[in-house]
Coordinates of C-alpha atoms and ligand atoms in Angstrom, one line a residue:
M1 CA -3.7 4.7 -28.5
K2 CA -7.0 3.6 -26.9
A3 CA -6.8 3.3 -23.1
K4 CA -7.9 -0.1 -21.8
K5 CA -10.4 0.4 -19.0
S6 CA -10.1 -3.3 -17.9
L7 CA -6.4 -2.6 -17.1
G8 CA -7.1 0.5 -15.1
Q9 CA -5.4 2.6 -17.9
N10 CA -5.8 6.3 -16.9
F11 CA -2.6 8.1 -18.0
L12 CA -1.3 11.0 -16.0
T13 CA -0.7 14.1 -18.1
D14 CA 0.0 16.8 -15.6
E15 CA 3.8 17.3 -15.7
T16 CA 4.1 19.0 -12.3
I17 CA 2.2 16.2 -10.5
L18 CA 4.4 13.6 -12.3
Q19 CA 7.6 15.4 -11.1
N20 CA 6.2 15.7 -7.6
I21 CA 5.4 11.9 -7.5
A22 CA 8.9 11.1 -8.9
N23 CA 10.5 13.3 -6.3
S24 CA 8.4 12.2 -3.4
I25 CA 11.1 9.7 -2.3
P26 CA 14.8 10.9 -2.5
T27 CA 16.9 8.0 -4.0
N28 CA 20.5 7.6 -4.8
I29 CA 22.4 6.0 -7.7
N30 CA 22.7 2.6 -6.0
D31 CA 19.0 2.3 -5.2
L32 CA 16.4 0.4 -7.1
I33 CA 13.0 2.0 -7.9
I34 CA 10.2 -0.3 -9.0
E35 CA 7.5 1.2 -11.1
I36 CA 4.2 -0.8 -11.4
G37 CA 2.3 -0.1 -14.6
P38 CA 4.5 2.4 -16.5
G39 CA 1.9 2.8 -19.2
L40 CA 3.0 5.2 -21.8
G41 CA 6.1 6.2 -19.7
A42 CA 4.8 9.5 -18.4
L43 CA 6.2 8.8 -14.9
T44 CA 9.0 6.6 -16.2
K45 CA 10.5 9.7 -17.8
Y46 CA 11.0 11.4 -14.5
L47 CA 12.0 8.3 -12.7
T48 CA 14.9 7.7 -15.1
K49 CA 16.2 11.3 -14.4
K50 CA 16.8 10.2 -10.9
N51 CA 19.7 8.0 -12.1
S52 CA 18.8 5.1 -9.8
Y53 CA 18.2 1.6 -11.1
L54 CA 14.6 1.2 -12.4
L55 CA 12.6 -1.9 -12.9
G56 CA 9.1 -1.6 -14.4
Y57 CA 6.3 -4.1 -14.6
E58 CA 3.8 -3.5 -17.4
I59 CA 1.1 -6.1 -18.1
D60 CA 0.1 -4.5 -21.5
T61 CA 2.5 -5.8 -24.2
S62 CA 1.0 -3.3 -26.7
L63 CA 2.8 -0.5 -24.8
K64 CA 6.3 -1.9 -25.6
P65 CA 6.9 0.7 -28.3
Y66 CA 6.4 3.5 -25.8
L67 CA 8.5 2.1 -23.1
K68 CA 11.4 0.6 -25.0
I69 CA 13.1 4.0 -25.4
Y70 CA 13.7 4.2 -21.7
E71 CA 15.6 0.9 -21.5
N72 CA 19.3 1.1 -20.8
N73 CA 21.9 -0.5 -18.5
K74 CA 20.1 0.9 -15.5
T75 CA 16.4 0.6 -16.6
K76 CA 14.6 -2.6 -17.4
I77 CA 10.9 -3.0 -18.2
L78 CA 9.3 -6.5 -17.8
F79 CA 6.1 -6.9 -19.6
Q80 CA 4.2 -9.1 -17.2
D81 CA 1.7 -9.0 -14.4
F82 CA 3.2 -7.5 -11.3
L83 CA 1.1 -9.7 -9.1
K84 CA 2.9 -12.8 -10.6
A85 CA 6.4 -11.2 -10.3
N86 CA 9.2 -13.5 -9.1
F87 CA 11.3 -10.9 -7.2
K88 CA 14.0 -13.4 -6.4
E89 CA 14.6 -13.8 -10.2
D90 CA 13.9 -10.2 -11.3
I91 CA 16.0 -8.5 -8.6
N92 CA 19.3 -10.3 -9.0
K93 CA 21.5 -7.7 -7.5
E94 CA 21.8 -6.5 -3.8
Y95 CA 20.5 -3.0 -3.6
E96 CA 21.0 -0.7 -0.7
N97 CA 17.4 0.4 -0.8
I98 CA 14.4 -0.6 -2.8
Y99 CA 11.5 1.8 -3.4
I100 CA 8.3 1.6 -5.3
I101 CA 7.0 4.8 -7.0
A102 CA 3.9 4.3 -9.2
N103 CA 0.6 5.3 -10.5
I104 CA -1.0 2.0 -10.0
P105 CA -4.2 0.4 -11.6
Y106 CA -6.8 1.1 -8.9
Y107 CA -8.8 -2.2 -9.4
I108 CA -5.9 -4.2 -7.7
T109 CA -4.6 -1.7 -5.1
T110 CA -4.7 -4.0 -2.1
P111 CA -3.3 -7.0 -3.9
I112 CA -0.5 -4.8 -5.2
I113 CA 0.4 -3.5 -1.7
K114 CA 0.3 -7.1 -0.3
K115 CA 2.6 -8.3 -3.1
A116 CA 4.9 -5.3 -2.6
M117 CA 5.2 -6.2 1.0
T118 CA 7.0 -9.4 0.0
I119 CA 9.9 -7.5 -1.5
K120 CA 13.0 -8.0 0.6
N121 CA 14.6 -4.7 1.5
L122 CA 11.6 -2.6 0.4
K123 CA 12.0 0.7 2.3
S124 CA 9.3 2.9 1.2
M125 CA 6.7 3.3 -1.5
S126 CA 4.8 6.3 -3.0
L127 CA 1.5 5.2 -4.7
L128 CA -1.1 7.1 -6.5
V129 CA -4.3 5.7 -5.4
Q130 CA -8.1 6.6 -5.3
K131 CA -8.6 9.5 -2.9
E132 CA -11.1 7.5 -0.9
V133 CA -8.7 4.6 -0.5
A134 CA -5.9 7.0 0.4
E135 CA -8.1 8.4 3.3
R136 CA -8.8 4.8 4.4
F137 CA -5.0 4.1 4.6
C138 CA -4.4 7.2 6.7
A139 CA -7.5 7.2 8.8
K140 CA -7.3 7.7 12.5
P141 CA -9.3 5.8 15.1
H142 CA -12.9 7.1 15.6
S143 CA -13.3 8.0 11.9
K144 CA -15.5 6.4 9.4
A145 CA -12.7 5.5 7.1
Y146 CA -10.8 3.5 9.7
G147 CA -11.0 -0.2 9.1
S148 CA -9.1 -3.5 9.2
L149 CA -6.9 -2.5 6.3
T150 CA -5.9 0.7 8.1
V151 CA -4.8 -1.3 11.1
Y152 CA -3.0 -4.0 9.1
L153 CA -1.0 -1.5 7.0
N154 CA -0.2 0.7 10.0
Y155 CA 1.3 -2.3 11.6
Y156 CA 4.0 -2.4 8.9
F157 CA 4.2 1.2 7.7
D158 CA 4.3 4.8 8.7
I159 CA 1.6 6.1 6.3
K160 CA 1.6 9.7 5.1
Y161 CA -1.0 11.4 2.9
L162 CA 1.1 13.4 0.4
F163 CA -1.1 15.4 -1.9
D164 CA -4.4 15.3 -3.9
V165 CA -4.5 14.7 -7.7
K166 CA -7.6 15.9 -9.5
K167 CA -9.4 13.7 -12.0
T168 CA -8.7 16.3 -14.7
C169 CA -4.9 15.5 -14.5
F170 CA -5.6 12.2 -16.3
N171 CA -6.4 11.0 -19.8
P172 CA -9.0 9.5 -20.0
I173 CA -10.6 11.3 -17.1
P174 CA -11.6 8.8 -14.3
K175 CA -14.8 9.0 -12.3
V176 CA -12.8 9.5 -9.0
D177 CA -10.3 11.9 -7.5
S178 CA -6.9 10.5 -6.5
A179 CA -4.1 11.1 -4.0
V180 CA -0.6 10.1 -3.4
V181 CA 0.3 8.2 -0.3
N182 CA 3.7 7.3 1.1
F183 CA 4.3 4.1 3.0
T184 CA 7.6 3.8 4.9
K185 CA 8.5 0.6 6.5
K186 CA 8.6 0.9 10.2
E187 CA 12.2 0.6 11.5
K188 CA 11.0 -0.8 14.8
Q189 CA 7.8 -2.8 14.4
A190 CA 5.7 -3.4 17.5
K191 CA 6.1 -7.0 19.0
V192 CA 3.2 -9.2 18.2
L193 CA 3.4 -12.6 19.8
N194 CA 1.2 -14.4 17.3
E195 CA 0.8 -12.7 14.0
E196 CA -1.7 -15.2 12.6
L197 CA -3.9 -14.5 15.6
F198 CA -3.4 -10.7 15.2
F199 CA -4.6 -10.7 11.6
K200 CA -7.6 -12.8 12.4
L201 CA -8.4 -10.6 15.4
I202 CA -8.4 -7.5 13.2
E203 CA -10.6 -9.1 10.6
D204 CA -13.1 -10.4 13.2
S205 CA -13.2 -7.2 15.1
F206 CA -14.4 -5.2 12.0
Q207 CA -16.5 -8.0 10.6
Y208 CA -19.9 -6.4 11.5
K209 CA -19.3 -2.7 11.7
R210 CA -22.5 -2.0 13.6
K211 CA -21.8 -4.5 16.3
T212 CA -19.8 -3.8 19.4
L213 CA -16.2 -5.1 19.6
K214 CA -17.2 -7.7 22.2
N215 CA -20.0 -9.0 20.1
N216 CA -17.6 -9.4 17.1
L217 CA -15.2 -11.2 19.4
K218 CA -17.5 -13.5 21.3
N219 CA -15.7 -16.6 20.2
Y220 CA -12.5 -15.4 21.9
N221 CA -11.4 -15.8 25.5
L222 CA -13.6 -13.0 27.0
D223 CA -11.7 -13.0 30.4
K224 CA -8.6 -12.0 28.5
I225 CA -10.4 -9.4 26.5
N226 CA -12.1 -8.0 29.6
E227 CA -8.6 -7.5 31.1
I228 CA -7.8 -5.1 28.2
Y229 CA -11.1 -3.3 28.6
T230 CA -10.3 -2.6 32.2
K231 CA -6.7 -1.5 31.3
Y232 CA -7.9 1.0 28.8
N233 CA -11.2 1.9 30.5
L234 CA -13.1 0.8 27.5
K235 CA -17.0 0.8 27.6
E236 CA -19.2 -2.2 26.8
T237 CA -20.4 -0.2 23.7
T238 CA -16.9 0.2 22.3
R239 CA -16.6 -0.6 18.6
A240 CA -13.5 -1.8 16.7
E241 CA -13.1 1.7 14.9
E242 CA -12.3 3.2 18.3
L243 CA -9.3 1.1 19.0
S244 CA -5.7 2.1 18.1
L245 CA -3.2 -0.3 16.6
D246 CA -1.5 -0.6 20.0
I247 CA -4.7 -1.9 21.7
F248 CA -5.2 -4.5 19.0
I249 CA -1.6 -5.6 19.6
D250 CA -2.2 -5.6 23.4
I251 CA -5.4 -7.8 23.0
T252 CA -3.5 -10.2 20.8
N253 CA -0.6 -10.5 23.1
N254 CA -2.9 -11.0 26.1
L255 CA -4.7 -13.7 24.2
S256 CA -1.4 -15.3 23.3
Q257 CA -0.1 -15.7 26.9
Ligands
SAM1 N1 2.1 5.1 -15.1 C1 1.3 5.5 -16.2 C2 0.9 6.9 -15.9 O1 1.1 7.4 -14.8 O2 0.3 7.5 -16.8 C3 0.1 4.6 -16.3 C4 -0.9 4.4 -15.1 S1 -2.3 3.5 -15.4 C5 -3.2 4.1 -14.0 C6 -1.9 1.8 -14.7 C7 -1.0 1.0 -15.7 O3 -0.9 -0.3 -15.0 C8 -1.5 0.7 -17.0 O4 -0.5 1.0 -17.9 C9 -1.9 -0.8 -17.1 O5 -1.8 -1.4 -18.3 C10 -1.0 -1.4 -16.0 N2 -1.3 -2.6 -15.3 C11 -2.6 -3.0 -15.1 N3 -2.6 -4.2 -14.4 C12 -1.3 -4.5 -14.2 C13 -0.6 -5.5 -13.5 N4 -1.3 -6.6 -12.9 N5 0.7 -5.6 -13.6 C14 1.4 -4.6 -14.2 N6 0.8 -3.5 -14.8 C15 -0.5 -3.4 -14.8

């Protein structure tokens, strides 16, 4: 079986890591686990042992013979693009909790997360991603890795860096190291008065990383922005990467009033 680079096929072969990923979210028998890209079934094997319901999305139909053996009344594999999934049709039962546990194809990490966020009742997800990307998801203000994606995802999720996975744990061996990250939906999301404005403000704030925040936001109401500068004692030289999620929310809400 020749791995298809174009589909991000790097198969995990380390049994301990596979078990740790499968067990990174405790699930019960009435829950649904979604696996994106089951590949040859290395992780699927451990996910089926959890006795929850399992729904897999694998784009590569040539992998059917490897995955068919896992199908039963609780496990279903759909051979289609996860990004085009119709969850209303595919998830036709009310589950107490829905989780995603997956070793995803790295070339579509952000689209996968954005698509996953549209699943009703999604509670938490553990994803194996590129280490550098994992660091970006978990970055704190003032660090180089902190960016608009960090702020955006931290608005929805509590994000936890779980553990590293060395490139030698895969076949074929990829160029980069990896890490497992857990995203748990925030039970109480901060109140944003205008989400559309919030998302645009985050994008604009980080647009030119070398510019100051005020320079990036010069098309916004500067009086309102200055009020937040005074409130948090921010300097004129402040850049977007120094601001916490709460301050971005505060700016948005101040602009929305
Ligand atoms: N889960 C397996 C493992 O841990 O060894 C395989 C992981 S491999 C990194 C990613 C898998 O995602 C491949 O099997 C690939 O064919 C599949 N894939 C790529 N793009 C996809 C998409 N858009 N939708 C569903 N599966 C996809």
